[in-house]
């Protein structure tokens, strides 16, 4: 088994995540080189994550406090959706479980019945993370009193540029070779059509066995050289532009939440970092002009803008094959879905771990690549459905954008999920799909889908016991949250030393 030379093209978040991870796990003799161009730069956005990022950092042996300090990182307990169902309405998709099931049955059936009987609060009353986020509290490690709650799930907001720089330092320390230069040409070998190497604009040649395309939207290898093709999902995910701008913190206290506020022709994100807030308006160019979108974004900032607005264009969808010949695409080179549920960095992470599981021993085997693509397609498509749900299931009809969203056809897979929930509150997580039952539950309920009934087994408990059961869960959550550290104390304890780059 000959050691291989792996070449990563691109040094954004995706490229340096791949380099840091591969250099940590590859067997002796294998080498990793990364080509990037400072002149081209990175996309400069991508700052909200989901809890799985902690597994990635842990696998790399990263100390969490050091990481938070180096990246101006903060904590995220979930996403708050404002004005999605209707103007003035808000709900959370908080990480972690909602309530606690009894015996065979999931919590939502008891909640639906209790709510009909008038003995239950809003769904969010049964989420530990939602309570903690609103109370501005947070706890790492084992929770105080409840074996069923185990640990509190959390993710991070971080400065994307600082995260890539942090990973770069680790990757280079682990002997990843960084090659500064602009790829001018991609050379294919004669027979199999594999990529043999790239030629830089100064004539240098970089050859390898396996290539990881992290070149961003350009997709230099996967599309530019291999013409893999693209599954265009823009008929479901119509937003095709974003404007991003960081701003100073205002007077409002920091919450450990990502904000997602629906607007007339899209939605706005709000990502509170330590040193600034990341903001962006994701919108449909069919429904609003760039200048108007920029004006609306700038009118909804907490503090003064800290940079010129960054305008981005994209097409929602994914490459037909994420692994084609000897090229694996990660990050924006593999495709993009709008960042409503902060899934892109996670898809980089799961692509890397899938690649490690299927690391080719000899020449890249088509059967292995086919399995990689099958698993990736499933993961992408379920995430796609989850994102579409936010746009489809809403009462909003107040602008042409929202009227169009309500009228659009949706994938059968999503339609089936909505109907199962509407029929009797059923939610099934399929295989290893990313979002859990509680994620689906919060968004289905939050977006206003009302089940007609609940599971008949939920009637097996008397009404008084049901009320006690619901109140018991709320009480347990309140006690747990009261015992947590204040979020301000947490931020103070992990504050970057003076001089950490902003
Ligand atoms: P890039 O950052 O674009 O990096 C591409 C690299 O390729 C650069 O180093 C560039 O120099 C190099 N390159 C390109 N061409 C050449 C060449 N010819 N020669 C040499 N080098 C070259 N994800 C999340 O998880 N959470 C979020 O909140 C989130 N928000 C987002 C908001 C928006 C508007 C967008 C567009 C994306 C968002 N994402 C988010 C996605 C996230 O930004 C990306 O997944 C992540 O940054 C990875 O980007 P990348 O490394 O693939 O691409």
Coordinates of C-alpha atoms and ligand atoms in Angstrom, one line a residue:
X1 CA 0.0 0.0 0.0
X2 CA 1.9 3.0 -1.3
X3 CA 1.6 6.3 0.7
X4 CA -0.3 8.9 -1.1
X5 CA 0.2 12.6 -1.7
X6 CA -3.0 14.5 -1.0
X7 CA -3.4 18.0 -2.5
X8 CA -6.0 20.4 -1.2
X9 CA -6.9 23.3 -3.5
X10 CA -8.1 26.2 -1.4
X11 CA -7.4 27.6 2.1
X12 CA -10.8 28.8 3.3
X13 CA -12.5 27.1 6.3
X14 CA -13.0 24.0 4.2
X15 CA -9.4 23.7 3.1
X16 CA -7.9 24.2 6.5
X17 CA -10.4 22.0 8.2
X18 CA -9.4 19.2 5.8
X19 CA -5.7 19.9 6.2
X20 CA -5.9 20.0 10.0
X21 CA -7.8 16.8 10.2
X22 CA -6.0 14.8 7.6
X23 CA -2.5 15.6 9.0
X24 CA -3.7 14.4 12.4
X25 CA -5.1 11.0 11.2
X26 CA -3.2 10.0 8.0
X27 CA -0.8 7.1 8.3
X28 CA 3.0 7.7 8.2
X29 CA 4.4 8.5 4.8
X30 CA 1.2 10.2 3.5
X31 CA 1.6 13.9 2.8
X32 CA -0.7 16.8 2.6
X33 CA -0.1 20.0 0.6
X34 CA -2.5 22.9 0.4
X35 CA -2.5 25.5 -2.4
X36 CA -4.1 28.8 -1.8
X37 CA -4.0 32.3 -3.1
X38 CA -3.9 35.3 -0.8
X39 CA -4.7 37.4 -3.8
X40 CA -8.0 35.6 -4.3
X41 CA -8.9 35.4 -0.6
X42 CA -11.8 33.5 1.0
X43 CA -15.5 34.0 1.1
X44 CA -15.2 35.6 4.5
X45 CA -18.5 34.4 6.0
X46 CA -19.6 31.3 7.8
X47 CA -19.6 32.0 11.5
X48 CA -22.5 30.0 13.0
X49 CA -22.2 26.3 13.7
X50 CA -24.1 23.3 15.2
X51 CA -23.0 21.2 18.1
X52 CA -21.2 18.6 16.0
X53 CA -18.4 21.1 15.5
X54 CA -17.3 20.2 19.1
X55 CA -16.7 16.6 18.0
X56 CA -14.5 17.9 15.2
X57 CA -12.5 20.1 17.5
X58 CA -12.2 17.3 20.1
X59 CA -11.0 14.8 17.4
X60 CA -8.3 17.3 16.6
X61 CA -7.3 17.6 20.3
X62 CA -8.3 21.3 20.4
X63 CA -8.6 22.9 23.8
X64 CA -12.0 24.6 23.8
X65 CA -10.9 27.7 25.8
X66 CA -7.9 28.2 23.6
X67 CA -10.1 27.9 20.5
X68 CA -12.7 30.3 21.8
X69 CA -10.0 32.8 22.6
X70 CA -8.3 32.4 19.3
X71 CA -11.4 32.8 17.2
X72 CA -13.3 35.5 19.2
X73 CA -15.8 32.7 19.7
X74 CA -19.0 32.7 21.6
X75 CA -21.6 30.1 22.5
X76 CA -24.7 29.1 20.6
X77 CA -27.6 27.2 22.2
X78 CA -29.9 27.4 19.2
X79 CA -31.4 29.7 16.6
X80 CA -34.2 32.2 17.3
X81 CA -36.6 32.6 14.3
X82 CA -38.4 35.9 14.3
X83 CA -41.3 36.9 12.0
X84 CA -41.2 33.6 10.1
X85 CA -44.7 32.2 10.9
X86 CA -46.2 35.7 10.8
X87 CA -44.8 39.1 11.7
X88 CA -44.4 39.5 15.5
X89 CA -44.1 35.7 16.1
X90 CA -41.0 34.1 17.3
X91 CA -39.8 30.6 18.2
X92 CA -36.6 28.8 18.7
X93 CA -34.9 25.8 17.2
X94 CA -32.8 25.1 20.3
X95 CA -30.3 22.3 20.4
X96 CA -31.1 19.2 22.5
X97 CA -34.1 17.3 23.6
X98 CA -37.6 18.7 24.1
X99 CA -39.2 17.4 27.2
X100 CA -38.9 13.7 27.9
X101 CA -40.8 10.8 26.4
X102 CA -42.7 8.2 28.5
X103 CA -42.2 4.5 27.8
X104 CA -42.6 4.0 24.0
X105 CA -43.9 7.3 23.2
X106 CA -42.2 10.6 22.3
X107 CA -42.8 13.7 24.3
X108 CA -44.7 15.6 21.6
X109 CA -47.8 13.3 21.9
X110 CA -48.2 14.1 25.6
X111 CA -47.5 17.7 24.9
X112 CA -50.2 17.9 22.2
X113 CA -52.7 16.2 24.5
X114 CA -51.7 18.4 27.5
X115 CA -51.9 21.5 25.4
X116 CA -55.5 20.6 24.2
X117 CA -56.4 20.1 27.9
X118 CA -54.9 23.5 28.8
X119 CA -52.2 22.0 31.1
X120 CA -49.2 22.6 28.9
X121 CA -47.1 25.7 28.1
X122 CA -45.5 26.6 24.7
X123 CA -43.2 23.9 23.3
X124 CA -40.1 26.0 24.2
X125 CA -41.1 25.7 27.9
X126 CA -39.8 22.1 27.7
X127 CA -36.4 22.9 26.2
X128 CA -33.4 23.2 28.5
X129 CA -31.5 25.2 25.9
X130 CA -34.2 27.6 25.2
X131 CA -34.7 28.4 28.9
X132 CA -31.0 28.8 29.4
X133 CA -30.5 31.0 26.4
X134 CA -33.3 33.3 27.4
X135 CA -32.0 33.4 31.0
X136 CA -28.5 34.0 29.6
X137 CA -27.1 31.0 31.4
X138 CA -24.8 28.2 30.2
X139 CA -23.2 25.1 31.5
X140 CA -20.4 23.0 30.2
X141 CA -19.9 19.4 31.4
X142 CA -22.2 17.3 33.4
X143 CA -25.5 18.9 34.5
X144 CA -26.2 19.1 38.2
X145 CA -29.3 17.2 38.9
X146 CA -30.7 15.2 36.1
X147 CA -29.3 12.0 34.7
X148 CA -31.7 12.3 31.7
X149 CA -30.4 15.6 30.6
X150 CA -26.8 14.5 30.6
X151 CA -24.8 17.4 29.0
X152 CA -26.2 20.6 27.5
X153 CA -25.6 20.6 23.8
X154 CA -24.0 23.8 22.4
X155 CA -22.2 25.1 19.4
X156 CA -20.1 28.1 18.6
X157 CA -20.1 31.4 16.7
X158 CA -16.7 32.3 15.6
X159 CA -14.8 34.6 13.3
X160 CA -14.4 32.5 10.1
X161 CA -11.0 34.1 9.2
X162 CA -9.6 33.5 12.7
X163 CA -10.8 29.9 12.7
X164 CA -9.1 29.1 9.4
X165 CA -5.9 30.8 10.6
X166 CA -6.1 28.8 13.8
X167 CA -6.5 25.5 11.9
X168 CA -3.7 26.5 9.6
X169 CA -1.3 26.9 12.5
X170 CA -2.2 23.4 13.7
X171 CA -2.0 21.9 10.2
X172 CA 1.3 23.4 9.4
X173 CA 2.7 22.3 12.8
X174 CA 1.6 18.8 11.8
X175 CA 3.6 19.1 8.6
X176 CA 0.9 20.2 6.1
X177 CA 2.8 22.1 3.3
X178 CA 1.2 25.4 2.3
X179 CA 1.9 26.5 -1.2
X180 CA 1.0 30.1 -2.0
X181 CA 0.0 30.6 -5.6
X182 CA -2.8 30.8 -8.1
X183 CA -4.0 27.7 -9.9
X184 CA -3.9 28.6 -13.6
X185 CA -4.5 25.1 -15.1
X186 CA -5.6 21.7 -14.1
X187 CA -3.9 18.8 -15.8
X188 CA -5.7 15.5 -16.4
X189 CA -3.9 12.2 -17.0
X190 CA -4.5 10.7 -20.4
X191 CA -6.2 7.4 -19.6
X192 CA -8.6 7.5 -16.7
X193 CA -9.3 11.2 -16.8
X194 CA -8.1 11.6 -13.3
X195 CA -6.5 14.9 -12.2
X196 CA -2.8 14.5 -12.4
X197 CA -1.8 17.9 -11.0
X198 CA -2.3 21.7 -11.1
X199 CA -0.1 24.3 -12.7
X200 CA 0.3 27.6 -10.9
X201 CA 0.4 30.9 -12.7
X202 CA 4.2 31.1 -12.2
X203 CA 4.6 27.8 -13.9
X204 CA 5.2 25.6 -10.8
X205 CA 3.5 22.2 -11.0
X206 CA 1.9 20.5 -8.0
X207 CA 1.1 16.8 -8.6
X208 CA -0.7 14.4 -6.4
X209 CA -2.7 11.2 -6.1
X210 CA -5.9 12.4 -4.4
X211 CA -7.2 16.0 -4.8
X212 CA -9.6 17.8 -2.4
X213 CA -11.3 20.7 -4.1
X214 CA -11.9 23.4 -1.5
X215 CA -11.6 26.2 -4.1
X216 CA -15.0 27.8 -3.1
X217 CA -17.9 28.6 -5.5
X218 CA -15.4 28.3 -8.4
X219 CA -15.1 24.5 -8.0
X220 CA -11.8 24.6 -10.0
X221 CA -11.4 20.8 -10.1
X222 CA -14.8 19.3 -9.6
X223 CA -16.5 21.5 -12.1
X224 CA -13.8 23.5 -14.0
X225 CA -11.7 20.4 -14.9
X226 CA -14.2 17.5 -14.5
X227 CA -17.5 19.1 -15.5
X228 CA -19.3 17.1 -12.9
X229 CA -22.6 19.0 -13.2
X230 CA -24.8 20.6 -10.6
X231 CA -28.2 19.7 -9.1
X232 CA -29.9 23.1 -9.1
X233 CA -32.3 23.4 -6.2
X234 CA -33.1 27.1 -6.7
X235 CA -36.8 26.3 -7.5
X236 CA -37.1 25.3 -3.9
X237 CA -34.5 27.5 -2.4
X238 CA -35.0 30.7 -4.4
X239 CA -32.6 33.0 -2.5
X240 CA -29.6 33.6 -4.6
X241 CA -27.8 36.6 -3.1
X242 CA -26.5 37.7 0.3
X243 CA -25.0 40.9 1.7
X244 CA -22.9 40.5 4.8
X245 CA -21.7 43.3 7.1
X246 CA -20.2 43.2 10.6
X247 CA -21.3 45.7 13.1
X248 CA -20.4 46.8 16.6
X249 CA -22.3 45.5 19.6
X250 CA -25.2 47.7 20.7
X251 CA -26.7 48.1 24.2
X252 CA -28.6 44.8 24.3
X253 CA -27.0 42.1 26.4
X254 CA -25.4 39.2 24.5
X255 CA -27.5 36.1 24.1
X256 CA -26.0 32.7 23.2
X257 CA -28.2 32.5 20.1
X258 CA -28.0 33.0 16.4
X259 CA -30.8 35.2 15.1
X260 CA -32.8 34.6 11.9
X261 CA -35.4 37.3 11.1
X262 CA -37.7 36.9 8.2
X263 CA -37.8 40.0 5.9
X264 CA -39.9 41.0 2.9
X265 CA -37.7 39.2 0.3
X266 CA -35.6 36.8 2.4
X267 CA -34.2 36.8 5.9
X268 CA -31.4 38.4 8.0
X269 CA -28.9 36.6 10.2
X270 CA -27.4 38.0 13.4
X271 CA -24.4 36.2 14.8
X272 CA -23.0 37.7 18.0
X273 CA -19.3 37.2 18.3
X274 CA -17.2 38.6 21.1
X275 CA -15.8 41.6 19.3
X276 CA -18.6 42.3 16.8
X277 CA -21.9 41.0 15.4
X278 CA -22.0 39.3 12.0
X279 CA -25.0 40.3 10.0
X280 CA -26.3 39.4 6.6
X281 CA -29.4 39.6 4.4
X282 CA -30.1 36.5 2.3
X283 CA -32.6 37.3 -0.4
X284 CA -34.0 36.6 -3.8
X285 CA -32.8 38.8 -6.6
X286 CA -36.2 38.2 -8.3
X287 CA -37.9 40.0 -5.4
X288 CA -35.6 42.8 -4.3
X289 CA -32.9 44.9 -5.8
X290 CA -29.4 44.7 -4.3
X291 CA -29.4 48.4 -3.2
X292 CA -32.7 47.9 -1.4
X293 CA -31.5 44.8 0.3
X294 CA -28.4 46.6 1.4
X295 CA -30.4 49.5 2.7
X296 CA -32.7 47.2 4.7
X297 CA -29.7 45.3 6.2
X298 CA -28.0 48.5 7.2
X299 CA -31.2 49.8 8.8
X300 CA -31.4 46.7 11.0
X301 CA -28.0 46.6 12.7
X302 CA -27.3 46.8 16.5
X303 CA -24.4 49.2 16.1
X304 CA -22.2 51.0 13.6
X305 CA -21.1 48.9 10.5
X306 CA -17.4 47.9 10.7
X307 CA -16.7 47.2 7.1
X308 CA -18.0 47.7 3.6
X309 CA -21.0 45.4 2.8
X310 CA -19.8 42.2 1.1
X311 CA -22.1 41.2 -1.8
X312 CA -22.3 37.5 -2.6
X313 CA -24.1 35.5 -5.3
X314 CA -24.9 31.8 -5.2
X315 CA -27.1 29.1 -6.6
X316 CA -28.6 26.6 -4.1
X317 CA -27.8 23.0 -4.9
X318 CA -24.9 20.5 -5.0
X319 CA -22.5 18.9 -7.4
X320 CA -24.0 15.8 -9.0
X321 CA -21.1 13.8 -7.5
X322 CA -19.2 15.1 -4.5
X323 CA -16.5 12.5 -5.3
X324 CA -15.6 12.3 -9.0
X325 CA -12.6 10.3 -10.2
X326 CA -9.8 11.2 -7.8
X327 CA -11.3 14.5 -6.7
X328 CA -13.5 15.0 -3.6
X329 CA -15.2 18.4 -3.3
X330 CA -15.7 20.0 0.1
X331 CA -17.2 23.3 1.2
X332 CA -18.6 25.7 -1.3
X333 CA -16.9 23.8 -4.1
X334 CA -19.3 20.9 -3.3
X335 CA -22.5 23.1 -3.3
X336 CA -24.4 25.4 -1.1
X337 CA -27.6 25.8 0.7
X338 CA -28.4 29.1 2.4
X339 CA -27.1 29.3 6.0
X340 CA -30.5 29.2 7.7
X341 CA -29.6 26.2 9.9
X342 CA -25.9 26.8 9.9
X343 CA -25.2 23.5 8.1
X344 CA -22.4 24.3 5.6
X345 CA -19.4 23.9 8.0
X346 CA -21.0 20.8 9.3
X347 CA -21.1 19.4 5.8
X348 CA -17.4 20.0 5.4
X349 CA -16.9 18.2 8.7
X350 CA -19.0 15.2 7.7
X351 CA -17.4 15.1 4.2
X352 CA -14.0 14.9 5.9
X353 CA -15.0 12.1 8.2
X354 CA -16.7 10.2 5.4
X355 CA -13.5 10.5 3.3
X356 CA -11.4 9.3 6.2
X357 CA -13.7 6.2 6.5
X358 CA -13.4 5.5 2.8
X359 CA -9.8 6.6 2.3
X360 CA -8.7 4.9 -0.9
X361 CA -5.9 2.4 -0.6
X362 CA -5.0 2.2 -4.3
X363 CA -6.4 4.2 -7.2
X364 CA -9.8 5.7 -6.2
X365 CA -12.3 2.9 -6.7
X366 CA -15.6 3.9 -8.4
X367 CA -17.6 1.6 -6.0
X368 CA -16.2 3.5 -3.0
X369 CA -16.8 6.9 -4.6
X370 CA -20.4 5.8 -5.4
X371 CA -21.0 4.9 -1.7
X372 CA -19.5 8.3 -0.7
X373 CA -21.8 10.0 -3.1
X374 CA -24.9 8.1 -2.0
X375 CA -24.4 8.9 1.7
X376 CA -23.6 12.5 0.9
X377 CA -26.7 12.9 -1.3
X378 CA -28.9 11.5 1.5
X379 CA -27.4 13.9 4.0
X380 CA -27.7 17.0 1.7
X381 CA -31.3 16.2 0.6
X382 CA -32.6 15.8 4.2
X383 CA -31.0 19.1 5.2
X384 CA -32.4 20.7 2.0
X385 CA -35.9 19.5 3.1
X386 CA -35.5 20.9 6.6
X387 CA -34.5 24.3 5.2
X388 CA -37.4 24.4 2.7
X389 CA -39.8 23.7 5.5
X390 CA -39.1 27.1 7.0
X391 CA -40.2 28.9 3.8
X392 CA -43.1 26.6 2.9
X393 CA -44.9 26.3 6.2
X394 CA -45.7 29.9 7.0
X395 CA -48.8 32.0 7.3
X396 CA -47.0 34.9 5.7
X397 CA -48.6 36.1 2.4
X398 CA -47.8 39.8 2.9
X399 CA -45.3 40.2 0.0
X400 CA -44.9 38.5 -3.4
X401 CA -41.8 36.7 -2.0
X402 CA -43.8 35.0 0.7
X403 CA -46.8 34.3 -1.6
X404 CA -44.4 32.6 -4.0
X405 CA -42.8 30.6 -1.1
X406 CA -46.2 29.3 0.0
X407 CA -47.2 28.4 -3.6
X408 CA -44.0 26.5 -4.5
X409 CA -44.1 22.7 -4.9
X410 CA -41.9 20.8 -2.4
X411 CA -39.9 17.6 -2.5
X412 CA -42.1 14.5 -1.9
X413 CA -39.8 13.5 1.0
X414 CA -40.6 16.8 2.8
X415 CA -44.3 16.6 1.9
X416 CA -44.5 13.1 3.5
X417 CA -42.9 14.4 6.7
X418 CA -45.3 17.3 7.0
X419 CA -48.3 15.1 6.4
X420 CA -47.2 12.5 8.9
X421 CA -46.9 15.2 11.5
X422 CA -50.1 16.9 10.5
X423 CA -52.0 13.5 10.7
X424 CA -51.0 12.6 14.3
X425 CA -47.8 14.3 15.4
X426 CA -45.5 11.6 14.0
X427 CA -41.9 12.4 13.3
X428 CA -39.3 9.8 12.2
X429 CA -35.6 10.5 11.9
X430 CA -34.4 8.6 8.9
X431 CA -31.2 6.7 9.2
X432 CA -28.4 9.1 10.0
X433 CA -30.1 12.3 8.9
X434 CA -28.6 15.3 10.6
X435 CA -31.6 16.9 12.3
X436 CA -33.2 15.0 15.1
X437 CA -36.9 14.6 15.9
X438 CA -36.7 17.5 18.3
X439 CA -35.2 19.7 15.6
X440 CA -38.1 18.8 13.3
X441 CA -40.6 19.2 16.1
X442 CA -39.6 22.7 16.9
X443 CA -39.6 23.9 13.3
X444 CA -42.9 22.1 12.4
X445 CA -44.6 23.6 15.4
X446 CA -42.8 26.9 15.2
X447 CA -43.8 27.3 11.6
X448 CA -47.4 26.7 12.5
X449 CA -48.2 23.1 11.4
X450 CA -51.0 21.8 13.6
X451 CA -51.4 18.1 14.0
X452 CA -55.0 16.9 13.8
X453 CA -54.4 14.3 16.5
X454 CA -51.8 12.7 18.7
X455 CA -50.8 9.1 19.2
X456 CA -53.6 7.1 20.9
X457 CA -51.2 5.8 23.6
X458 CA -50.9 9.3 25.0
X459 CA -54.4 8.9 26.3
X460 CA -53.2 6.1 28.6
X461 CA -52.4 8.6 31.4
X462 CA -55.0 10.4 33.5
X463 CA -55.4 14.1 33.1
X464 CA -54.1 14.9 36.6
X465 CA -51.0 12.8 36.1
X466 CA -50.5 14.4 32.7
X467 CA -50.5 17.9 34.2
X468 CA -48.1 16.7 36.9
X469 CA -45.8 15.2 34.4
X470 CA -45.7 18.3 32.3
X471 CA -45.1 20.6 35.3
X472 CA -42.4 18.2 36.6
X473 CA -40.4 18.6 33.4
X474 CA -40.7 22.4 33.5
X475 CA -39.6 22.4 37.1
X476 CA -36.6 20.2 36.5
X477 CA -35.5 22.5 33.6
X478 CA -36.0 25.7 35.7
X479 CA -33.9 24.2 38.6
X480 CA -31.2 23.1 36.2
X481 CA -31.0 26.5 34.6
X482 CA -31.0 28.3 37.9
X483 CA -27.9 26.3 38.9
X484 CA -26.0 27.2 35.7
X485 CA -23.2 29.8 35.3
X486 CA -24.3 33.2 34.0
X487 CA -23.3 33.7 30.4
X488 CA -21.6 37.0 31.2
X489 CA -19.3 35.1 33.7
X490 CA -18.7 32.5 31.0
X491 CA -17.7 35.1 28.5
X492 CA -15.4 36.8 31.1
X493 CA -13.7 33.5 31.9
X494 CA -12.9 32.9 28.2
X495 CA -12.0 36.4 27.2
X496 CA -9.2 36.7 24.7
X497 CA -6.0 38.3 26.0
X498 CA -5.4 41.8 24.7
X499 CA -3.8 41.7 21.2
X500 CA -5.8 38.8 19.8
X501 CA -6.6 39.9 16.2
X502 CA -10.1 41.1 15.6
Ligands
LIG1 P1 -13.7 29.9 0.4 O1 -13.7 30.5 1.8 O2 -14.2 30.7 -0.7 O3 -12.2 29.5 0.1 C1 -11.8 29.2 -1.2 C2 -10.3 29.1 -1.2 O4 -9.9 28.7 -2.5 C3 -9.6 30.4 -0.9 O5 -8.5 30.1 -0.1 C4 -9.1 30.8 -2.3 O6 -8.0 31.6 -2.2 C5 -8.8 29.5 -2.9 N1 -8.8 29.6 -4.4 C6 -9.9 29.8 -5.2 N2 -9.4 29.9 -6.5 C7 -8.1 29.6 -6.5 C8 -7.1 29.6 -7.5 N3 -7.3 29.7 -8.8 N4 -5.8 29.3 -7.0 C9 -5.5 29.1 -5.7 N5 -6.5 29.2 -4.8 C10 -7.7 29.4 -5.1 N6 -21.6 28.1 6.9 C11 -21.9 27.8 8.2 O7 -21.7 26.6 8.6 N7 -22.5 28.7 9.0 C12 -22.9 29.9 8.5 O8 -23.3 30.7 9.3 C13 -22.6 30.2 7.2 N8 -23.0 31.4 6.6 C14 -22.8 31.7 5.3 C15 -23.3 32.8 4.7 C16 -23.1 33.0 3.3 C17 -23.7 34.3 2.7 C18 -22.4 32.1 2.6 C19 -22.2 32.4 1.1 C20 -21.9 31.0 3.1 C21 -22.1 30.7 4.5 N9 -21.6 29.6 5.1 C22 -22.0 29.3 6.4 C23 -20.8 28.6 4.3 C24 -19.4 28.8 4.7 O9 -19.0 30.2 4.5 C25 -18.5 27.9 3.9 O10 -19.0 26.6 4.0 C26 -17.1 27.9 4.5 O11 -16.6 29.2 4.6 C27 -16.2 27.2 3.6 O12 -15.8 28.0 2.4 P2 -14.8 27.4 1.5 O13 -13.5 27.1 2.2 O14 -15.4 26.2 0.8 O15 -14.6 28.5 0.4

